[in-house]
């Protein structure tokens, strides 16, 4: 897994490519990115499946902030990013959320 960050020339925004590798995806057919940047929607940000079984999506985020997120696999299993910038306790469950800092 990886978070690739590319800042705009004015440094006000950052294009973040979220990648869930094939090992973490474990044969999933569909994956969505959910986080506080999309109101934790389980359908608004689908990820594209690669030939190797990994999933990616690029999201433009406002710079100078931290965003919590998780991956939803096949609509039923949640996965964190193993290489997130940090983790924080999720407010409504006994798990952690991944965090990207831009």
MMTF fields as JSON, N, C-alpha, C and O atoms, coordinates in Angstrom:
{
  "mmtfVersion": "1.0.0",
  "mmtfProducer": "UNKNOWN",
  "numBonds": 407,
  "numAtoms": 408,
  "numGroups": 102,
  "numChains": 1,
  "numModels": 1,
  "chainsPerModel": [1],
  "groupsPerChain": [102],
  "chainIdList": ["A"],
  "bondAtomList": [4, 2, 8, 6, 12, 10, 16, 14, 20, 18, 24, 22, 28, 26, 32, 30, 36, 34, 40, 38, 44, 42, 48, 46, 52, 50, 56, 54, 60, 58, 64, 62, 68, 66, 72, 70, 76, 74, 80, 78, 84, 82, 88, 86, 92, 90, 96, 94, 100, 98, 104, 102, 108, 106, 112, 110, 116, 114, 120, 118, 124, 122, 128, 126, 132, 130, 136, 134, 140, 138, 144, 142, 148, 146, 152, 150, 156, 154, 160, 158, 164, 162, 168, 166, 172, 170, 176, 174, 180, 178, 184, 182, 188, 186, 192, 190, 196, 194, 200, 198, 204, 202, 208, 206, 212, 210, 216, 214, 220, 218, 224, 222, 228, 226, 232, 230, 236, 234, 240, 238, 244, 242, 248, 246, 252, 250, 256, 254, 260, 258, 264, 262, 268, 266, 272, 270, 276, 274, 280, 278, 284, 282, 288, 286, 292, 290, 296, 294, 300, 298, 304, 302, 308, 306, 312, 310, 316, 314, 320, 318, 324, 322, 328, 326, 332, 330, 336, 334, 340, 338, 344, 342, 348, 346, 352, 350, 356, 354, 360, 358, 364, 362, 368, 366, 372, 370, 376, 374, 380, 378, 384, 382, 388, 386, 392, 390, 396, 394, 400, 398, 404, 402],
  "bondOrderList": [1, 1, 1, 1, 1, 1, 1, 1, 1, 1, 1, 1, 1, 1, 1, 1, 1, 1, 1, 1, 1, 1, 1, 1, 1, 1, 1, 1, 1, 1, 1, 1, 1, 1, 1, 1, 1, 1, 1, 1, 1, 1, 1, 1, 1, 1, 1, 1, 1, 1, 1, 1, 1, 1, 1, 1, 1, 1, 1, 1, 1, 1, 1, 1, 1, 1, 1, 1, 1, 1, 1, 1, 1, 1, 1, 1, 1, 1, 1, 1, 1, 1, 1, 1, 1, 1, 1, 1, 1, 1, 1, 1, 1, 1, 1, 1, 1, 1, 1, 1, 1],
  "groupList": [{"groupName": "UNK", "atomNameList": ["N", "CA", "C", "O"], "elementList": ["N", "C", "C", "O"], "formalChargeList": [0, 0, 0, 0], "bondAtomList": [1, 0, 2, 1, 3, 2], "bondOrderList": [1, 1, 2], "singleLetterCode": "X", "chemCompType": "L-PEPTIDE LINKING"}],
  "groupTypeList": [0, 0, 0, 0, 0, 0, 0, 0, 0, 0, 0, 0, 0, 0, 0, 0, 0, 0, 0, 0, 0, 0, 0, 0, 0, 0, 0, 0, 0, 0, 0, 0, 0, 0, 0, 0, 0, 0, 0, 0, 0, 0, 0, 0, 0, 0, 0, 0, 0, 0, 0, 0, 0, 0, 0, 0, 0, 0, 0, 0, 0, 0, 0, 0, 0, 0, 0, 0, 0, 0, 0, 0, 0, 0, 0, 0, 0, 0, 0, 0, 0, 0, 0, 0, 0, 0, 0, 0, 0, 0, 0, 0, 0, 0, 0, 0, 0, 0, 0, 0, 0, 0],
  "groupIdList": [1, 2, 3, 4, 5, 6, 7, 8, 9, 10, 11, 12, 13, 14, 15, 16, 17, 18, 19, 20, 21, 22, 23, 24, 25, 26, 27, 28, 29, 30, 31, 32, 33, 34, 35, 36, 37, 38, 39, 40, 41, 42, 43, 44, 45, 46, 47, 48, 49, 50, 51, 52, 53, 54, 55, 56, 57, 58, 59, 60, 61, 62, 63, 64, 65, 66, 67, 68, 69, 70, 71, 72, 73, 74, 75, 76, 77, 78, 79, 80, 81, 82, 83, 84, 85, 86, 87, 88, 89, 90, 91, 92, 93, 94, 95, 96, 97, 98, 99, 100, 101, 102],
  "secStructList": [7, 3, 3, 3, 3, 3, 3, 7, 6, 6, 1, 1, 3, 3, 3, 3, 3, 3, 3, 3, 7, 2, 2, 2, 2, 6, 6, 7, 1, 7, 3, 3, 3, 3, 3, 4, 4, 4, 6, 6, 7, 1, 1, 1, 1, 5, 7, 3, 3, 7, 6, 6, 1, 7, 3, 3, 3, 3, 3, 3, 3, 3, 1, 1, 7, 3, 3, 3, 3, 3, 3, 3, 3, 6, 6, 6, 3, 3, 3, 7, 7, 6, 6, 7, 1, 3, 3, 3, 3, 7, 6, 6, 1, 1, 1, 3, 3, 3, 3, 3, 3, 7],
  "xCoordList": [0.853, 0.0, 0.89, 2.037, 0.304, 1.099, 0.196, -0.928, 0.718, 0.068, 1.05, 2.132, 0.682, 1.551, 0.946, -0.222, 1.76, 1.27, 1.955, 3.179, 1.139, 1.647, 0.925, -0.288, 1.676, 1.079, 0.909, 1.715, -0.147, -0.353, 0.702, 1.326, 0.897, 1.932, 1.74, 2.713, 0.487, 0.229, 0.268, 0.108, 0.477, 0.582, -0.689, -0.642, -1.827, -3.088, -3.8, -4.615, -3.487, -4.128, -3.074, -1.951, -3.473, -2.588, -3.398, -4.467, -2.885, -3.489, -2.868, -1.67, -3.696, -3.218, -3.71, -4.909, -2.769, -3.125, -3.104, -2.066, -4.268, -4.42, -4.285, -4.915, -3.478, -3.301, -3.439, -2.783, -4.295, -4.463, -3.829, -4.325, -2.731, -2.034, -2.835, -3.787, -2.427, -3.155, -3.181, -4.177, -2.1, -2.057, -3.121, -3.815, -3.249, -4.249, -5.663, -6.612, -5.807, -7.131, -7.655, -8.868, -6.769, -7.126, -8.24, -9.211, -8.102, -9.069, -10.357, -11.314, -10.422, -11.643, -11.975, -11.083, -13.25, -13.697, -13.914, -13.714, -14.323, -14.572, -14.033, -14.11, -13.483, -12.991, -13.387, -13.313, -13.808, -14.148, -13.269, -12.897, -12.948, -12.223, -13.248, -14.014, -13.263, -14.19, -13.38, -12.431, -13.768, -13.05, -13.802, -14.891, -13.201, -13.891, -13.94, -14.691, -13.163, -13.199, -14.389, -14.701, -15.056, -16.262, -17.423, -18.284, -17.432, -18.473, -18.612, -19.704, -17.506, -17.465, -18.428, -18.982, -18.617, -19.496, -18.874, -17.683, -19.704, -19.233, -19.399, -19.135, -19.839, -20.037, -19.505, -19.384, -19.186, -18.823, -17.441, -17.22, -16.514, -15.148, -14.696, -13.933, -15.166, -14.719, -13.259, -12.78, -12.573, -11.177, -11.074, -11.878, -10.086, -9.9, -9.0, -7.934, -9.455, -8.705, -7.654, -7.953, -6.421, -5.329, -5.233, -5.841, -4.467, -4.294, -3.654, -3.865, -2.864, -2.197, -3.061, -2.616, -4.311, -5.217, -5.191, -5.918, -4.361, -4.329, -5.434, -6.024, -5.702, -6.726, -6.136, -5.376, -6.483, -6.001, -7.106, -8.057, -6.943, -7.815, -7.051, -6.293, -7.256, -6.624, -7.69, -8.763, -7.386, -8.319, -7.581, -6.454, -8.232, -7.666, -8.115, -9.311, -7.141, -7.428, -6.802, -5.762, -7.442, -6.907, -5.656, -5.668, -4.578, -3.311, -3.389, -4.255, -2.454, -2.392, -3.359, -3.66, -3.853, -4.841, -4.503, -3.647, -5.19, -5.122, -6.494, -7.517, -6.515, -7.768, -7.752, -6.775, -8.84, -8.994, -9.666, -10.509, -9.282, -9.868, -9.695, -8.917, -10.442, -10.32, -10.771, -11.421, -10.428, -10.848, -11.99, -11.935, -13.027, -14.145, -14.086, -14.234, -13.87, -13.71, -15.02, -15.601, -15.465, -16.688, -17.894, -18.808, -17.905, -19.042, -19.238, -20.264, -18.24, -18.457, -17.246, -17.406, -16.054, -14.867, -14.03, -13.73, -13.654, -12.853, -11.385, -11.029, -10.541, -9.088, -8.417, -8.814, -7.403, -6.597, -5.454, -5.142, -4.839, -3.651, -2.446, -2.217, -1.683, -0.563, 0.574, 1.451, 0.564, 1.614, 1.051, 1.6, -0.03, -0.633, 0.358, 1.29, 0.137, 1.01, 0.899, 1.874, -0.29, -0.505, -1.88, -2.599, -2.232, -3.52, -4.139, -3.434, -5.468, -6.184, -7.358, -7.872, -7.768, -8.9, -10.166, -10.454, -10.912, -12.184, -13.22, -13.289, -14.034, -14.978, -16.158, -16.783, -16.472, -17.675, -17.395, -18.318, -16.141, -15.823, -14.555, -13.935, -14.187, -12.998, -11.826, -11.158, -11.586, -10.507, -9.878, -10.294, -8.888, -8.24, -8.612, -8.979, -8.518, -8.629, -7.24, -6.399, -7.005, -5.767, -5.864, -6.956, -4.697, -4.656, -3.632, -2.528, -4.015, -3.078, -2.909, -3.89, -1.662, -1.347, -0.874, 0.101, -1.568, -1.168, -0.911, -0.564],
  "yCoordList": [-1.173, 0.0, 1.223, 1.211, 2.265, 3.481, 4.69, 4.606, 5.805, 7.097, 7.952, 8.27, 8.322, 9.161, 10.558, 10.731, 11.559, 12.93, 13.832, 13.832, 14.602, 15.582, 16.894, 16.99, 17.907, 19.2, 20.056, 19.99, 20.852, 21.798, 22.895, 23.069, 23.629, 24.667, 25.705, 26.197, 26.039, 27.03, 26.427, 27.147, 25.118, 24.387, 24.436, 24.139, 24.807, 24.867, 23.52, 23.254, 22.681, 21.375, 20.309, 20.596, 19.077, 17.938, 16.827, 16.456, 16.299, 15.135, 13.898, 13.646, 13.137, 11.96, 10.716, 10.541, 9.861, 8.573, 7.546, 7.289, 6.964, 5.921, 4.583, 4.369, 3.688, 2.374, 1.284, 1.308, 0.339, -0.858, -2.0, -2.363, -2.576, -3.61, -4.913, -5.105, -5.794, -7.047, -7.919, -8.592, -7.913, -8.716, -8.255, -9.078, -6.952, -6.413, -6.568, -6.751, -6.496, -6.623, -8.052, -8.263, -9.027, -10.438, -10.921, -11.523, -10.66, -11.16, -10.371, -10.854, -9.186, -8.375, -8.031, -7.864, -7.932, -7.544, -6.04, -5.46, -5.405, -3.97, -3.389, -4.012, -2.173, -1.475, -0.007, 0.588, 0.562, 1.988, 2.636, 2.013, 3.888, 4.701, 5.54, 6.286, 5.42, 6.202, 6.972, 6.446, 8.236, 9.036, 10.306, 10.556, 11.109, 12.337, 13.346, 14.319, 13.14, 14.016, 13.734, 14.557, 12.608, 12.302, 11.872, 11.092, 12.393, 12.104, 10.607, 10.12, 9.892, 8.455, 7.676, 6.656, 8.165, 7.47, 6.133, 6.047, 5.105, 3.779, 3.532, 2.429, 4.561, 4.374, 5.521, 5.358, 6.667, 7.847, 7.779, 8.432, 7.01, 7.005, 5.576, 4.996, 5.0, 3.652, 3.686, 4.686, 2.595, 2.477, 1.584, 0.672, 1.858, 1.095, -0.107, 0.014, -1.273, -2.506, -2.659, -2.531, -2.933, -3.171, -4.637, -5.489, -4.93, -6.317, -7.203, -8.416, -6.579, -7.342, -7.557, -8.174, -7.044, -7.216, -6.073, -6.102, -5.062, -3.881, -2.909, -3.053, -1.926, -0.917, 0.464, 0.659, 1.435, 2.81, 3.816, 3.538, 4.999, 6.135, 7.399, 7.406, 8.462, 9.751, 10.715, 10.826, 11.42, 12.353, 13.672, 13.683, 14.773, 16.1, 16.57, 16.656, 16.875, 17.274, 18.63, 18.981, 19.381, 20.672, 20.441, 19.638, 21.146, 20.997, 21.605, 22.43, 21.175, 21.704, 21.049, 21.605, 19.864, 19.183, 17.705, 17.176, 17.059, 15.608, 15.035, 15.621, 13.898, 13.252, 11.794, 11.08, 11.357, 9.962, 9.212, 9.763, 7.937, 7.136, 5.65, 5.245, 4.852, 3.383, 2.885, 3.612, 1.657, 1.02, 0.05, -0.67, 0.031, -0.902, -1.91, -1.544, -3.17, -4.235, -4.989, -5.503, -5.041, -5.767, -5.392, -6.199, -4.184, -3.68, -4.275, -4.038, -5.067, -5.706, -5.789, -6.069, -5.557, -5.688, -4.41, -3.926, -3.867, -2.647, -2.993, -3.952, -2.2, -2.399, -1.043, -0.067, -0.981, 0.221, 0.191, -0.853, 1.339, 1.427, 1.109, 1.787, 0.099, -0.354, 0.67, 0.593, 1.618, 2.636, 4.041, 5.003, 4.166, 5.479, 6.356, 5.859, 7.657, 8.591, 8.415, 8.604, 8.055, 7.715, 7.059, 6.91, 6.67, 6.042, 6.738, 7.185, 6.824, 7.379, 6.461, 5.757, 6.478, 5.649, 6.108, 7.302, 5.15, 5.452, 5.776, 5.093, 6.82, 7.237, 6.287, 6.323, 5.438, 4.607, 3.113, 2.316, 2.72, 1.293, 1.081, 2.036, -0.167, -0.508, -0.793, -1.82, 0.133, -0.022, 1.339, 2.346, 1.361, 2.603, 2.996, 2.145, 4.288, 4.796, 5.174, 5.609, 5.008, 5.485, 7.002, 7.562, 7.656, 9.111, 9.446, 8.9, 10.353, 10.927, 12.398, 13.102, 12.855, 14.241, 14.936, 14.512, 16.01, 16.754, 18.211, 18.995],
  "zCoordList": [0.0, 0.0, 0.0, 0.446, -0.517, -0.593, -0.734, -1.228, -0.289, -0.48, -1.267, -0.774, -2.479, -3.301, -3.338, -3.683, -2.976, -2.855, -3.878, -4.008, -4.601, -5.551, -5.287, -5.471, -4.853, -4.526, -5.779, -6.707, -5.786, -6.87, -6.77, -5.724, -7.856, -7.88, -6.783, -6.213, -6.488, -5.441, -4.032, -3.046, -3.935, -2.66, -1.813, -0.619, -2.414, -1.672, -1.649, -0.766, -2.62, -2.725, -2.984, -3.399, -2.727, -2.949, -3.61, -3.124, -4.719, -5.355, -4.707, -4.842, -4.008, -3.303, -4.036, -4.254, -4.408, -4.988, -3.867, -3.257, -3.606, -2.601, -3.317, -4.353, -2.779, -3.39, -2.345, -1.304, -2.641, -1.818, -2.603, -3.669, -2.086, -2.856, -2.902, -2.146, -3.804, -4.027, -2.778, -2.513, -2.013, -0.788, 0.201, 0.797, 0.376, 1.31, 0.755, 1.518, -0.57, -1.191, -1.107, -1.121, -1.022, -0.828, -1.749, -1.29, -3.047, -4.022, -4.121, -4.726, -3.555, -3.623, -5.076, -5.907, -5.359, -6.695, -6.807, -7.874, -5.705, -5.687, -4.388, -3.329, -4.49, -3.299, -3.418, -4.493, -2.294, -2.225, -1.173, -0.179, -1.407, -0.436, 0.318, -0.292, 1.621, 2.445, 3.474, 4.056, 3.692, 4.668, 4.994, 4.477, 5.864, 6.234, 5.092, 5.172, 4.036, 2.862, 1.952, 1.091, 2.114, 1.331, 2.235, 1.827, 3.466, 4.465, 4.743, 5.038, 4.647, 4.899, 4.004, 4.412, 2.79, 1.85, 1.444, 1.147, 1.44, 1.043, -0.457, -0.934, -1.21, -2.654, -3.521, -4.735, -2.928, -3.716, -4.372, -5.392, -3.816, -4.333, -4.631, -3.858, -5.76, -6.132, -6.573, -7.107, -6.343, -6.744, -7.98, -8.169, -8.807, -10.047, -9.782, -9.179, -10.248, -10.045, -11.132, -12.319, -10.719, -11.653, -12.019, -11.371, -13.06, -13.515, -12.452, -12.43, -11.567, -10.508, -9.27, -8.302, -9.298, -8.167, -7.174, -6.181, -7.425, -6.561, -6.984, -8.054, -6.135, -6.414, -6.177, -5.228, -7.04, -6.88, -7.176, -7.906, -6.578, -6.88, -6.496, -5.526, -7.262, -6.975, -6.477, -7.07, -5.369, -4.751, -4.504, -4.009, -4.856, -4.604, -3.221, -2.943, -2.356, -0.989, -0.691, -1.249, 0.188, 0.616, 1.46, 2.393, 1.127, 1.841, 3.235, 3.525, 4.099, 5.455, 6.416, 7.473, 6.057, 6.901, 7.036, 6.326, 7.954, 8.116, 7.793, 8.149, 7.124, 6.734, 7.184, 6.958, 7.822, 8.205, 7.065, 6.357, 6.894, 5.817, 6.1, 6.964, 5.346, 5.336, 3.973, 3.221, 3.662, 2.424, 2.739, 3.736, 1.887, 2.043, 0.903, -0.263, 1.237, 0.251, 0.069, 1.025, -1.169, -1.547, -0.696, -0.525, -0.167, 0.576, 1.955, 2.592, 2.437, 3.735, 4.659, 5.847, 4.151, 4.995, 4.918, 3.826, 6.075, 6.152, 6.311, 6.995, 5.672, 5.748, 5.918, 5.282, 6.771, 6.911, 5.906, 5.333, 5.7, 4.857, 5.735, 6.737, 5.376, 6.182, 6.214, 7.074, 5.291, 5.243, 5.425, 4.887, 6.173, 6.433, 7.203, 7.835, 7.134, 7.845, 9.362, 10.088, 9.83, 11.238, 11.358, 10.371, 12.587, 12.872, 14.077, 14.981, 14.077, 15.219, 15.548, 14.678, 16.788, 17.215, 16.503, 16.43, 15.984, 15.331, 16.401, 17.423, 16.174, 17.215, 17.435, 18.495, 16.45, 16.574, 16.551, 16.376, 16.723, 16.749, 17.572, 18.04, 17.737, 18.507, 17.58, 17.698, 16.655, 15.695, 15.433, 16.006, 14.579, 14.21, 12.79, 11.98, 12.49, 11.133, 10.655, 11.442, 9.364, 8.758, 8.603, 8.512, 8.575, 8.405, 7.331, 7.312, 6.437, 5.469, 5.838, 6.075, 5.884, 6.215, 4.953, 4.332, 4.57, 3.371, 3.706, 2.823]
}
